[in-house]
Amino acid sequence: EKESGDDLTEKQNKIIRALSNGLGDVRQGSLMRHEFAYVMGQLRDDRCCPSLEEALAKDGDCVMVRHEAAEALGAIGASRSYTVLRQVTNGNDTPVELVETCQIALNVMEWRDRGGDAAEMPAAC
C-alpha cells in the first residue's frame, strides 16, 4: 500500500525532530551528536537547518560537533545558513579547524549557487 504524501511528510518530520533533539542533547555525548549532524547533512533537507545552525553557533560546544554541523549546512546549501557560517568564520575565538570547515561549506554553497551540479560536488572532508 502506497503512503500518502502527508503520511510521508509526517514521518520525515518525526525523523528530523528526533535527530534535532539528539543533536541538541549534550547527554548523548559528542560522538553521537556528531553522527546526528552527519545524518542531517546526508538528508540535505532544509528542515534540519535550524538545529544545525544552533549547534554550529554554540560557542564552547565540542568542536567536532560544531564541525559536523558546518559540513551538514554546506551539504544542505540553504541560503539561510550563510549568515551563521560567516559569523562563525569571522569569530574572534573560533578554533582554526572550525573556521576552515565553515570556509569550505561557504565555498561549496557559493559554487552551487553559480550553477555547480550537486552530483559532481567536490569532496570535502
PDB file of N, CA and C in Angstrom, residues 31-119:
ATOM      1  N   LEU A  31      30.401  12.286  20.303  1.00  0.00           N
ATOM      2  CA  LEU A  31      30.493  11.424  19.124  1.00  0.00           C
ATOM      3  C   LEU A  31      29.112  11.143  18.535  1.00  0.00           C
ATOM      4  N   MET A  32      28.154  10.857  19.388  1.00  0.00           N
ATOM      5  CA  MET A  32      26.798  10.584  18.900  1.00  0.00           C
ATOM      6  C   MET A  32      26.172  11.842  18.308  1.00  0.00           C
ATOM      7  N   ARG A  33      26.377  12.971  18.945  1.00  0.00           N
ATOM      8  CA  ARG A  33      25.831  14.231  18.430  1.00  0.00           C
ATOM      9  C   ARG A  33      26.442  14.557  17.067  1.00  0.00           C
ATOM     10  N   HIS A  34      27.727  14.281  16.912  1.00  0.00           N
ATOM     11  CA  HIS A  34      28.408  14.451  15.633  1.00  0.00           C
ATOM     12  C   HIS A  34      27.727  13.586  14.571  1.00  0.00           C
ATOM     13  N   GLU A  35      27.365  12.359  14.932  1.00  0.00           N
ATOM     14  CA  GLU A  35      26.696  11.463  13.993  1.00  0.00           C
ATOM     15  C   GLU A  35      25.300  11.963  13.628  1.00  0.00           C
ATOM     16  N   PHE A  36      24.576  12.520  14.601  1.00  0.00           N
ATOM     17  CA  PHE A  36      23.264  13.105  14.290  1.00  0.00           C
ATOM     18  C   PHE A  36      23.430  14.206  13.241  1.00  0.00           C
ATOM     19  N   ALA A  37      24.425  15.071  13.428  1.00  0.00           N
ATOM     20  CA  ALA A  37      24.664  16.156  12.472  1.00  0.00           C
ATOM     21  C   ALA A  37      25.029  15.594  11.098  1.00  0.00           C
ATOM     22  N   TYR A  38      25.855  14.546  11.087  1.00  0.00           N
ATOM     23  CA  TYR A  38      26.252  13.934   9.820  1.00  0.00           C
ATOM     24  C   TYR A  38      25.024  13.436   9.048  1.00  0.00           C
ATOM     25  N   VAL A  39      24.158  12.708   9.736  1.00  0.00           N
ATOM     26  CA  VAL A  39      22.959  12.170   9.086  1.00  0.00           C
ATOM     27  C   VAL A  39      22.082  13.306   8.569  1.00  0.00           C
ATOM     28  N   MET A  40      21.963  14.367   9.343  1.00  0.00           N
ATOM     29  CA  MET A  40      21.152  15.510   8.910  1.00  0.00           C
ATOM     30  C   MET A  40      21.714  16.108   7.621  1.00  0.00           C
ATOM     31  N   GLY A  41      23.023  16.178   7.521  1.00  0.00           N
ATOM     32  CA  GLY A  41      23.637  16.672   6.290  1.00  0.00           C
ATOM     33  C   GLY A  41      23.369  15.756   5.111  1.00  0.00           C
ATOM     34  N   GLN A  42      23.386  14.446   5.355  1.00  0.00           N
ATOM     35  CA  GLN A  42      23.118  13.491   4.289  1.00  0.00           C
ATOM     36  C   GLN A  42      21.677  13.582   3.797  1.00  0.00           C
ATOM     37  N   LEU A  43      20.769  13.972   4.678  1.00  0.00           N
ATOM     38  CA  LEU A  43      19.369  14.134   4.278  1.00  0.00           C
ATOM     39  C   LEU A  43      19.194  15.302   3.311  1.00  0.00           C
ATOM     40  N   ARG A  44      20.070  16.298   3.435  1.00  0.00           N
ATOM     41  CA  ARG A  44      20.007  17.504   2.592  1.00  0.00           C
ATOM     42  C   ARG A  44      18.610  18.116   2.586  1.00  0.00           C
ATOM     43  N   ASP A  45      18.078  18.281   3.772  1.00  0.00           N
ATOM     44  CA  ASP A  45      16.716  18.784   3.954  1.00  0.00           C
ATOM     45  C   ASP A  45      16.781  20.084   4.747  1.00  0.00           C
ATOM     46  N   ASP A  46      16.210  21.143   4.184  1.00  0.00           N
ATOM     47  CA  ASP A  46      16.235  22.463   4.831  1.00  0.00           C
ATOM     48  C   ASP A  46      15.646  22.455   6.235  1.00  0.00           C
ATOM     49  N   ARG A  47      14.762  21.510   6.507  1.00  0.00           N
ATOM     50  CA  ARG A  47      14.153  21.453   7.836  1.00  0.00           C
ATOM     51  C   ARG A  47      15.176  21.142   8.924  1.00  0.00           C
ATOM     52  N   CYS A  48      16.348  20.667   8.551  1.00  0.00           N
ATOM     53  CA  CYS A  48      17.417  20.381   9.516  1.00  0.00           C
ATOM     54  C   CYS A  48      18.205  21.634   9.891  1.00  0.00           C
ATOM     55  N   CYS A  49      18.103  22.683   9.100  1.00  0.00           N
ATOM     56  CA  CYS A  49      18.956  23.862   9.278  1.00  0.00           C
ATOM     57  C   CYS A  49      18.857  24.530  10.645  1.00  0.00           C
ATOM     58  N   PRO A  50      17.689  24.766  11.205  1.00  0.00           N
ATOM     59  CA  PRO A  50      17.655  25.468  12.497  1.00  0.00           C
ATOM     60  C   PRO A  50      18.483  24.776  13.583  1.00  0.00           C
ATOM     61  N   SER A  51      18.368  23.469  13.695  1.00  0.00           N
ATOM     62  CA  SER A  51      19.119  22.739  14.723  1.00  0.00           C
ATOM     63  C   SER A  51      20.615  22.736  14.424  1.00  0.00           C
ATOM     64  N   LEU A  52      20.967  22.564  13.169  1.00  0.00           N
ATOM     65  CA  LEU A  52      22.382  22.578  12.791  1.00  0.00           C
ATOM     66  C   LEU A  52      22.993  23.957  13.009  1.00  0.00           C
ATOM     67  N   GLU A  53      22.258  24.994  12.661  1.00  0.00           N
ATOM     68  CA  GLU A  53      22.749  26.361  12.861  1.00  0.00           C
ATOM     69  C   GLU A  53      22.943  26.653  14.347  1.00  0.00           C
ATOM     70  N   GLU A  54      22.015  26.191  15.166  1.00  0.00           N
ATOM     71  CA  GLU A  54      22.131  26.390  16.611  1.00  0.00           C
ATOM     72  C   GLU A  54      23.363  25.668  17.157  1.00  0.00           C
ATOM     73  N   ALA A  55      23.588  24.440  16.706  1.00  0.00           N
ATOM     74  CA  ALA A  55      24.757  23.680  17.162  1.00  0.00           C
ATOM     75  C   ALA A  55      26.048  24.363  16.730  1.00  0.00           C
ATOM     76  N   LEU A  56      26.100  24.822  15.498  1.00  0.00           N
ATOM     77  CA  LEU A  56      27.298  25.492  14.994  1.00  0.00           C
ATOM     78  C   LEU A  56      27.594  26.766  15.768  1.00  0.00           C
ATOM     79  N   ALA A  57      26.580  27.515  16.083  1.00  0.00           N
ATOM     80  CA  ALA A  57      26.757  28.824  16.722  1.00  0.00           C
ATOM     81  C   ALA A  57      27.075  28.734  18.212  1.00  0.00           C
ATOM     82  N   LYS A  58      26.959  27.559  18.790  1.00  0.00           N
ATOM     83  CA  LYS A  58      27.110  27.404  20.234  1.00  0.00           C
ATOM     84  C   LYS A  58      28.589  27.419  20.633  1.00  0.00           C
ATOM     85  N   ASP A  59      29.084  28.613  21.006  1.00  0.00           N
ATOM     86  CA  ASP A  59      30.467  28.742  21.469  1.00  0.00           C
ATOM     87  C   ASP A  59      30.690  27.823  22.658  1.00  0.00           C
ATOM     88  N   GLY A  60      31.840  27.222  22.724  1.00  0.00           N
ATOM     89  CA  GLY A  60      32.179  26.379  23.856  1.00  0.00           C
ATOM     90  C   GLY A  60      31.708  24.948  23.717  1.00  0.00           C
ATOM     91  N   ASP A  61      30.884  24.667  22.709  1.00  0.00           N
ATOM     92  CA  ASP A  61      30.474  23.282  22.489  1.00  0.00           C
ATOM     93  C   ASP A  61      31.632  22.546  21.820  1.00  0.00           C
ATOM     94  N   CYS A  62      31.538  21.245  21.787  1.00  0.00           N
ATOM     95  CA  CYS A  62      32.575  20.401  21.200  1.00  0.00           C
ATOM     96  C   CYS A  62      32.841  20.811  19.746  1.00  0.00           C
ATOM     97  N   VAL A  63      34.101  21.017  19.415  1.00  0.00           N
ATOM     98  CA  VAL A  63      34.477  21.433  18.062  1.00  0.00           C
ATOM     99  C   VAL A  63      34.068  20.373  17.037  1.00  0.00           C
ATOM    100  N   MET A  64      34.156  19.104  17.403  1.00  0.00           N
ATOM    101  CA  MET A  64      33.782  18.035  16.475  1.00  0.00           C
ATOM    102  C   MET A  64      32.301  18.134  16.092  1.00  0.00           C
ATOM    103  N   VAL A  65      31.443  18.426  17.056  1.00  0.00           N
ATOM    104  CA  VAL A  65      30.009  18.571  16.790  1.00  0.00           C
ATOM    105  C   VAL A  65      29.775  19.797  15.917  1.00  0.00           C
ATOM    106  N   ARG A  66      30.415  20.891  16.266  1.00  0.00           N
ATOM    107  CA  ARG A  66      30.245  22.125  15.504  1.00  0.00           C
ATOM    108  C   ARG A  66      30.771  21.960  14.079  1.00  0.00           C
ATOM    109  N   HIS A  67      31.894  21.274  13.933  1.00  0.00           N
ATOM    110  CA  HIS A  67      32.483  20.998  12.618  1.00  0.00           C
ATOM    111  C   HIS A  67      31.493  20.224  11.747  1.00  0.00           C
ATOM    112  N   GLU A  68      30.899  19.180  12.312  1.00  0.00           N
ATOM    113  CA  GLU A  68      29.974  18.364  11.526  1.00  0.00           C
ATOM    114  C   GLU A  68      28.713  19.138  11.181  1.00  0.00           C
ATOM    115  N   ALA A  69      28.277  20.016  12.085  1.00  0.00           N
ATOM    116  CA  ALA A  69      27.118  20.868  11.794  1.00  0.00           C
ATOM    117  C   ALA A  69      27.429  21.791  10.619  1.00  0.00           C
ATOM    118  N   ALA A  70      28.641  22.344  10.587  1.00  0.00           N
ATOM    119  CA  ALA A  70      29.039  23.213   9.475  1.00  0.00           C
ATOM    120  C   ALA A  70      29.071  22.436   8.164  1.00  0.00           C
ATOM    121  N   GLU A  71      29.639  21.235   8.193  1.00  0.00           N
ATOM    122  CA  GLU A  71      29.666  20.411   6.980  1.00  0.00           C
ATOM    123  C   GLU A  71      28.254  20.093   6.503  1.00  0.00           C
ATOM    124  N   ALA A  72      27.383  19.762   7.451  1.00  0.00           N
ATOM    125  CA  ALA A  72      25.999  19.431   7.099  1.00  0.00           C
ATOM    126  C   ALA A  72      25.297  20.630   6.467  1.00  0.00           C
ATOM    127  N   LEU A  73      25.508  21.807   7.030  1.00  0.00           N
ATOM    128  CA  LEU A  73      24.899  23.017   6.460  1.00  0.00           C
ATOM    129  C   LEU A  73      25.410  23.257   5.043  1.00  0.00           C
ATOM    130  N   GLY A  74      26.695  23.026   4.819  1.00  0.00           N
ATOM    131  CA  GLY A  74      27.241  23.162   3.473  1.00  0.00           C
ATOM    132  C   GLY A  74      26.617  22.166   2.508  1.00  0.00           C
ATOM    133  N   ALA A  75      26.399  20.938   2.973  1.00  0.00           N
ATOM    134  CA  ALA A  75      25.789  19.910   2.126  1.00  0.00           C
ATOM    135  C   ALA A  75      24.342  20.261   1.793  1.00  0.00           C
ATOM    136  N   ILE A  76      23.626  20.806   2.772  1.00  0.00           N
ATOM    137  CA  ILE A  76      22.230  21.196   2.539  1.00  0.00           C
ATOM    138  C   ILE A  76      22.175  22.402   1.606  1.00  0.00           C
ATOM    139  N   GLY A  77      23.025  23.382   1.869  1.00  0.00           N
ATOM    140  CA  GLY A  77      23.159  24.519   0.963  1.00  0.00           C
ATOM    141  C   GLY A  77      22.052  25.551   1.008  1.00  0.00           C
ATOM    142  N   ALA A  78      21.329  25.637   2.098  1.00  0.00           N
ATOM    143  CA  ALA A  78      20.242  26.619   2.205  1.00  0.00           C
ATOM    144  C   ALA A  78      20.816  28.021   2.380  1.00  0.00           C
ATOM    145  N   SER A  79      20.279  28.968   1.647  1.00  0.00           N
ATOM    146  CA  SER A  79      20.794  30.341   1.722  1.00  0.00           C
ATOM    147  C   SER A  79      20.681  30.913   3.129  1.00  0.00           C
ATOM    148  N   ARG A  80      19.720  30.462   3.916  1.00  0.00           N
ATOM    149  CA  ARG A  80      19.550  30.954   5.284  1.00  0.00           C
ATOM    150  C   ARG A  80      20.791  30.692   6.144  1.00  0.00           C
ATOM    151  N   SER A  81      21.616  29.711   5.766  1.00  0.00           N
ATOM    152  CA  SER A  81      22.761  29.320   6.583  1.00  0.00           C
ATOM    153  C   SER A  81      24.013  30.149   6.321  1.00  0.00           C
ATOM    154  N   TYR A  82      24.002  30.962   5.270  1.00  0.00           N
ATOM    155  CA  TYR A  82      25.170  31.805   5.003  1.00  0.00           C
ATOM    156  C   TYR A  82      25.534  32.652   6.220  1.00  0.00           C
ATOM    157  N   THR A  83      24.538  33.216   6.866  1.00  0.00           N
ATOM    158  CA  THR A  83      24.793  34.146   7.972  1.00  0.00           C
ATOM    159  C   THR A  83      25.577  33.486   9.088  1.00  0.00           C
ATOM    160  N   VAL A  84      25.112  32.347   9.586  1.00  0.00           N
ATOM    161  CA  VAL A  84      25.792  31.709  10.716  1.00  0.00           C
ATOM    162  C   VAL A  84      27.165  31.189  10.302  1.00  0.00           C
ATOM    163  N   LEU A  85      27.288  30.673   9.094  1.00  0.00           N
ATOM    164  CA  LEU A  85      28.596  30.204   8.636  1.00  0.00           C
ATOM    165  C   LEU A  85      29.598  31.358   8.577  1.00  0.00           C
ATOM    166  N   ARG A  86      29.155  32.514   8.115  1.00  0.00           N
ATOM    167  CA  ARG A  86      30.047  33.683   8.065  1.00  0.00           C
ATOM    168  C   ARG A  86      30.363  34.196   9.464  1.00  0.00           C
ATOM    169  N   GLN A  87      29.359  34.202  10.354  1.00  0.00           N
ATOM    170  CA  GLN A  87      29.593  34.672  11.721  1.00  0.00           C
ATOM    171  C   GLN A  87      30.635  33.810  12.420  1.00  0.00           C
ATOM    172  N   VAL A  88      30.515  32.499  12.276  1.00  0.00           N
ATOM    173  CA  VAL A  88      31.474  31.608  12.922  1.00  0.00           C
ATOM    174  C   VAL A  88      32.847  31.758  12.275  1.00  0.00           C
ATOM    175  N   THR A  89      32.891  31.886  10.961  1.00  0.00           N
ATOM    176  CA  THR A  89      34.162  32.078  10.256  1.00  0.00           C
ATOM    177  C   THR A  89      34.890  33.317  10.759  1.00  0.00           C
ATOM    178  N   ASN A  90      34.151  34.380  11.018  1.00  0.00           N
ATOM    179  CA  ASN A  90      34.753  35.655  11.410  1.00  0.00           C
ATOM    180  C   ASN A  90      34.839  35.855  12.914  1.00  0.00           C
ATOM    181  N   GLY A  91      34.458  34.850  13.691  1.00  0.00           N
ATOM    182  CA  GLY A  91      34.507  34.978  15.145  1.00  0.00           C
ATOM    183  C   GLY A  91      35.933  35.088  15.662  1.00  0.00           C
ATOM    184  N   ASN A  92      36.128  35.907  16.659  1.00  0.00           N
ATOM    185  CA  ASN A  92      37.471  36.129  17.205  1.00  0.00           C
ATOM    186  C   ASN A  92      38.066  34.893  17.860  1.00  0.00           C
ATOM    187  N   ASP A  93      37.240  34.107  18.522  1.00  0.00           N
ATOM    188  CA  ASP A  93      37.745  32.955  19.270  1.00  0.00           C
ATOM    189  C   ASP A  93      37.420  31.623  18.610  1.00  0.00           C
ATOM    190  N   THR A  94      37.048  31.649  17.342  1.00  0.00           N
ATOM    191  CA  THR A  94      36.685  30.415  16.653  1.00  0.00           C
ATOM    192  C   THR A  94      37.938  29.589  16.379  1.00  0.00           C
ATOM    193  N   PRO A  95      37.942  28.317  16.787  1.00  0.00           N
ATOM    194  CA  PRO A  95      39.099  27.455  16.502  1.00  0.00           C
ATOM    195  C   PRO A  95      39.368  27.379  15.002  1.00  0.00           C
ATOM    196  N   VAL A  96      40.639  27.331  14.642  1.00  0.00           N
ATOM    197  CA  VAL A  96      41.043  27.384  13.235  1.00  0.00           C
ATOM    198  C   VAL A  96      40.403  26.257  12.427  1.00  0.00           C
ATOM    199  N   GLU A  97      40.305  25.055  12.999  1.00  0.00           N
ATOM    200  CA  GLU A  97      39.722  23.951  12.241  1.00  0.00           C
ATOM    201  C   GLU A  97      38.244  24.197  11.942  1.00  0.00           C
ATOM    202  N   LEU A  98      37.568  24.911  12.812  1.00  0.00           N
ATOM    203  CA  LEU A  98      36.164  25.245  12.575  1.00  0.00           C
ATOM    204  C   LEU A  98      36.039  26.359  11.537  1.00  0.00           C
ATOM    205  N   VAL A  99      36.941  27.324  11.588  1.00  0.00           N
ATOM    206  CA  VAL A  99      36.967  28.379  10.567  1.00  0.00           C
ATOM    207  C   VAL A  99      37.138  27.745   9.187  1.00  0.00           C
ATOM    208  N   GLU A 100      38.080  26.811   9.081  1.00  0.00           N
ATOM    209  CA  GLU A 100      38.341  26.169   7.792  1.00  0.00           C
ATOM    210  C   GLU A 100      37.134  25.373   7.297  1.00  0.00           C
ATOM    211  N   THR A 101      36.452  24.683   8.198  1.00  0.00           N
ATOM    212  CA  THR A 101      35.260  23.921   7.804  1.00  0.00           C
ATOM    213  C   THR A 101      34.168  24.849   7.303  1.00  0.00           C
ATOM    214  N   CYS A 102      33.960  25.953   8.005  1.00  0.00           N
ATOM    215  CA  CYS A 102      32.939  26.922   7.576  1.00  0.00           C
ATOM    216  C   CYS A 102      33.300  27.518   6.220  1.00  0.00           C
ATOM    217  N   GLN A 103      34.583  27.788   5.991  1.00  0.00           N
ATOM    218  CA  GLN A 103      35.010  28.327   4.700  1.00  0.00           C
ATOM    219  C   GLN A 103      34.746  27.329   3.577  1.00  0.00           C
ATOM    220  N   ILE A 104      35.007  26.055   3.841  1.00  0.00           N
ATOM    221  CA  ILE A 104      34.731  25.024   2.836  1.00  0.00           C
ATOM    222  C   ILE A 104      33.235  24.957   2.554  1.00  0.00           C
ATOM    223  N   ALA A 105      32.427  24.975   3.608  1.00  0.00           N
ATOM    224  CA  ALA A 105      30.966  24.933   3.433  1.00  0.00           C
ATOM    225  C   ALA A 105      30.493  26.121   2.605  1.00  0.00           C
ATOM    226  N   LEU A 106      31.006  27.304   2.923  1.00  0.00           N
ATOM    227  CA  LEU A 106      30.632  28.501   2.164  1.00  0.00           C
ATOM    228  C   LEU A 106      31.070  28.392   0.707  1.00  0.00           C
ATOM    229  N   ASN A 107      32.281  27.884   0.477  1.00  0.00           N
ATOM    230  CA  ASN A 107      32.776  27.724  -0.894  1.00  0.00           C
ATOM    231  C   ASN A 107      31.898  26.768  -1.694  1.00  0.00           C
ATOM    232  N   VAL A 108      31.496  25.664  -1.074  1.00  0.00           N
ATOM    233  CA  VAL A 108      30.634  24.695  -1.757  1.00  0.00           C
ATOM    234  C   VAL A 108      29.281  25.323  -2.079  1.00  0.00           C
ATOM    235  N   MET A 109      28.726  26.047  -1.115  1.00  0.00           N
ATOM    236  CA  MET A 109      27.427  26.691  -1.338  1.00  0.00           C
ATOM    237  C   MET A 109      27.513  27.729  -2.455  1.00  0.00           C
ATOM    238  N   GLU A 110      28.580  28.526  -2.453  1.00  0.00           N
ATOM    239  CA  GLU A 110      28.759  29.540  -3.495  1.00  0.00           C
ATOM    240  C   GLU A 110      28.964  28.881  -4.855  1.00  0.00           C
ATOM    241  N   TRP A 111      29.716  27.791  -4.890  1.00  0.00           N
ATOM    242  CA  TRP A 111      29.934  27.050  -6.130  1.00  0.00           C
ATOM    243  C   TRP A 111      28.605  26.554  -6.686  1.00  0.00           C
ATOM    244  N   ARG A 112      27.760  25.992  -5.802  1.00  0.00           N
ATOM    245  CA  ARG A 112      26.445  25.514  -6.244  1.00  0.00           C
ATOM    246  C   ARG A 112      25.567  26.667  -6.705  1.00  0.00           C
ATOM    247  N   ASP A 113      25.651  27.798  -5.998  1.00  0.00           N
ATOM    248  CA  ASP A 113      24.855  28.974  -6.390  1.00  0.00           C
ATOM    249  C   ASP A 113      25.242  29.479  -7.781  1.00  0.00           C
ATOM    250  N   ARG A 114      26.498  29.237  -8.170  1.00  0.00           N
ATOM    251  CA  ARG A 114      26.965  29.645  -9.500  1.00  0.00           C
ATOM    252  C   ARG A 114      26.624  28.604 -10.568  1.00  0.00           C
ATOM    253  N   GLY A 115      25.907  27.558 -10.186  1.00  0.00           N
ATOM    254  CA  GLY A 115      25.475  26.571 -11.168  1.00  0.00           C
ATOM    255  C   GLY A 115      26.172  25.238 -11.086  1.00  0.00           C
ATOM    256  N   GLY A 116      27.007  25.032 -10.077  1.00  0.00           N
ATOM    257  CA  GLY A 116      27.661  23.737  -9.910  1.00  0.00           C
ATOM    258  C   GLY A 116      26.640  22.645  -9.648  1.00  0.00           C
ATOM    259  N   ASP A 117      26.872  21.484 -10.219  1.00  0.00           N
ATOM    260  CA  ASP A 117      25.958  20.352 -10.078  1.00  0.00           C
ATOM    261  C   ASP A 117      26.265  19.612  -8.783  1.00  0.00           C
ATOM    262  N   ALA A 118      25.252  19.481  -7.923  1.00  0.00           N
ATOM    263  CA  ALA A 118      25.431  18.810  -6.633  1.00  0.00           C
ATOM    264  C   ALA A 118      25.926  17.379  -6.816  1.00  0.00           C
ATOM    265  N   ALA A 119      25.566  16.730  -7.921  1.00  0.00           N
ATOM    266  CA  ALA A 119      26.013  15.359  -8.173  1.00  0.00           C
ATOM    267  C   ALA A 119      27.518  15.305  -8.431  1.00  0.00           C
TER     268      ALA A 119
END
